[in-house]
Tab-separated table of C-alpha atoms in Angstrom:
chain	number	residue	atom	x	y	z
A	1	UNK	CA	-5.803	-43.528	-10.604
A	2	UNK	CA	-6.943	-42.758	-14.245
A	3	UNK	CA	-5.374	-40.073	-15.400
A	4	UNK	CA	-8.407	-38.025	-15.754
A	5	UNK	CA	-8.649	-37.890	-11.957
A	6	UNK	CA	-5.653	-37.284	-11.670
A	7	UNK	CA	-5.420	-33.683	-14.199
A	8	UNK	CA	-9.220	-32.641	-12.757
A	9	UNK	CA	-6.912	-33.040	-9.203
A	10	UNK	CA	-4.610	-30.719	-10.023
A	11	UNK	CA	-6.279	-28.335	-12.092
A	12	UNK	CA	-8.770	-28.310	-8.618
A	13	UNK	CA	-4.749	-27.409	-6.778
A	14	UNK	CA	-3.700	-25.143	-8.978
A	15	UNK	CA	-7.317	-23.183	-8.066
A	16	UNK	CA	-7.379	-23.602	-5.032
A	17	UNK	CA	-3.412	-21.575	-5.198
A	18	UNK	CA	-4.466	-19.532	-7.630
A	19	UNK	CA	-6.638	-18.276	-5.216
A	20	UNK	CA	-4.597	-18.429	-2.516
A	21	UNK	CA	-1.768	-16.061	-3.801
A	22	UNK	CA	-4.542	-14.156	-4.974
A	23	UNK	CA	-6.181	-13.247	-1.825
A	24	UNK	CA	-2.085	-12.825	-0.345
A	25	UNK	CA	-1.960	-9.660	-3.085
A	26	UNK	CA	-5.420	-8.238	-2.687
A	27	UNK	CA	-4.705	-8.410	1.504
A	28	UNK	CA	-1.083	-6.451	1.223
A	29	UNK	CA	-2.378	-4.266	-1.320
A	30	UNK	CA	-5.087	-3.344	1.664
A	31	UNK	CA	-2.584	-2.969	4.105
A	32	UNK	CA	-0.581	-0.511	2.002
A	33	UNK	CA	-3.492	1.124	1.180
A	34	UNK	CA	-3.888	1.213	5.103
A	35	UNK	CA	-0.255	2.862	5.709
A	36	UNK	CA	-0.073	5.171	2.665
A	37	UNK	CA	-3.297	6.813	4.922
A	38	UNK	CA	-1.753	6.600	8.282
A	39	UNK	CA	1.255	8.755	6.503
A	40	UNK	CA	-0.876	10.778	4.867
A	41	UNK	CA	-2.681	11.991	8.132
A	42	UNK	CA	0.315	12.384	9.844
A	43	UNK	CA	1.204	14.644	7.079
A	44	UNK	CA	4.098	12.024	4.922
A	45	UNK	CA	2.809	11.584	2.238
A	46	UNK	CA	0.017	12.419	-0.568
A	47	UNK	CA	-3.300	10.900	0.745
A	48	UNK	CA	-3.879	7.326	-1.523
A	49	UNK	CA	-6.138	6.729	-3.891
A	50	UNK	CA	-7.626	3.158	-2.728
A	51	UNK	CA	-8.649	2.443	-6.850
A	52	UNK	CA	-5.161	3.199	-7.391
A	53	UNK	CA	-3.399	1.017	-4.646
A	54	UNK	CA	-6.157	-2.020	-4.758
A	55	UNK	CA	-6.023	-1.887	-8.959
A	56	UNK	CA	-2.428	-2.545	-8.403
A	57	UNK	CA	-2.468	-4.991	-5.652
A	58	UNK	CA	-5.267	-7.223	-8.314
A	59	UNK	CA	-2.626	-7.085	-11.356
A	60	UNK	CA	0.042	-8.015	-9.511
A	61	UNK	CA	-1.347	-10.790	-8.091
A	62	UNK	CA	-3.302	-11.569	-10.803
A	63	UNK	CA	-0.219	-12.112	-12.098
A	64	UNK	CA	1.905	-13.609	-9.493
A	65	UNK	CA	-0.942	-16.248	-8.602
A	66	UNK	CA	-0.990	-17.032	-12.167
A	67	UNK	CA	2.415	-17.628	-12.870
A	68	UNK	CA	2.126	-20.037	-9.200
A	69	UNK	CA	-0.813	-22.008	-10.416
A	70	UNK	CA	0.272	-22.893	-13.529
A	71	UNK	CA	4.073	-24.378	-11.920
A	72	UNK	CA	1.533	-26.231	-9.791
A	73	UNK	CA	-0.252	-27.371	-13.717
A	74	UNK	CA	2.918	-27.797	-15.190
A	75	UNK	CA	4.343	-30.238	-12.475
A	76	UNK	CA	0.682	-31.887	-12.253
A	77	UNK	CA	0.656	-32.638	-16.353
A	78	UNK	CA	4.120	-33.811	-16.405
A	79	UNK	CA	4.338	-36.048	-12.743
A	80	UNK	CA	0.799	-37.502	-15.175
A	81	UNK	CA	2.994	-38.544	-17.809
A	82	UNK	CA	6.251	-39.692	-15.551
A	83	UNK	CA	3.220	-42.397	-13.985
A	84	UNK	CA	1.778	-43.146	-17.181
A	85	UNK	CA	5.158	-43.479	-19.091
A	86	UNK	CA	6.251	-45.869	-16.083
A	87	UNK	CA	2.941	-48.526	-16.248
A	88	UNK	CA	3.719	-48.189	-19.976
A	89	UNK	CA	7.450	-48.941	-20.618
């Protein structure tokens, strides 16, 4: 496997990780909205704004997903560099 192909594989893995984490956070945001809405109907909390709750979930999801994707990219490229050095040395 060439270095370029290995790098593309790691980028694809990082994209899948990003998508998974982003989806997880957005799903949590939807559940949080439903929970707040139920509490509102019971008179325990004010009516939530779906726009606000989902915007916060998207932001948190983008931050967490990007962080984990960068970790995967760094690990992948570090692995490629180490394997390249072992082959050369």
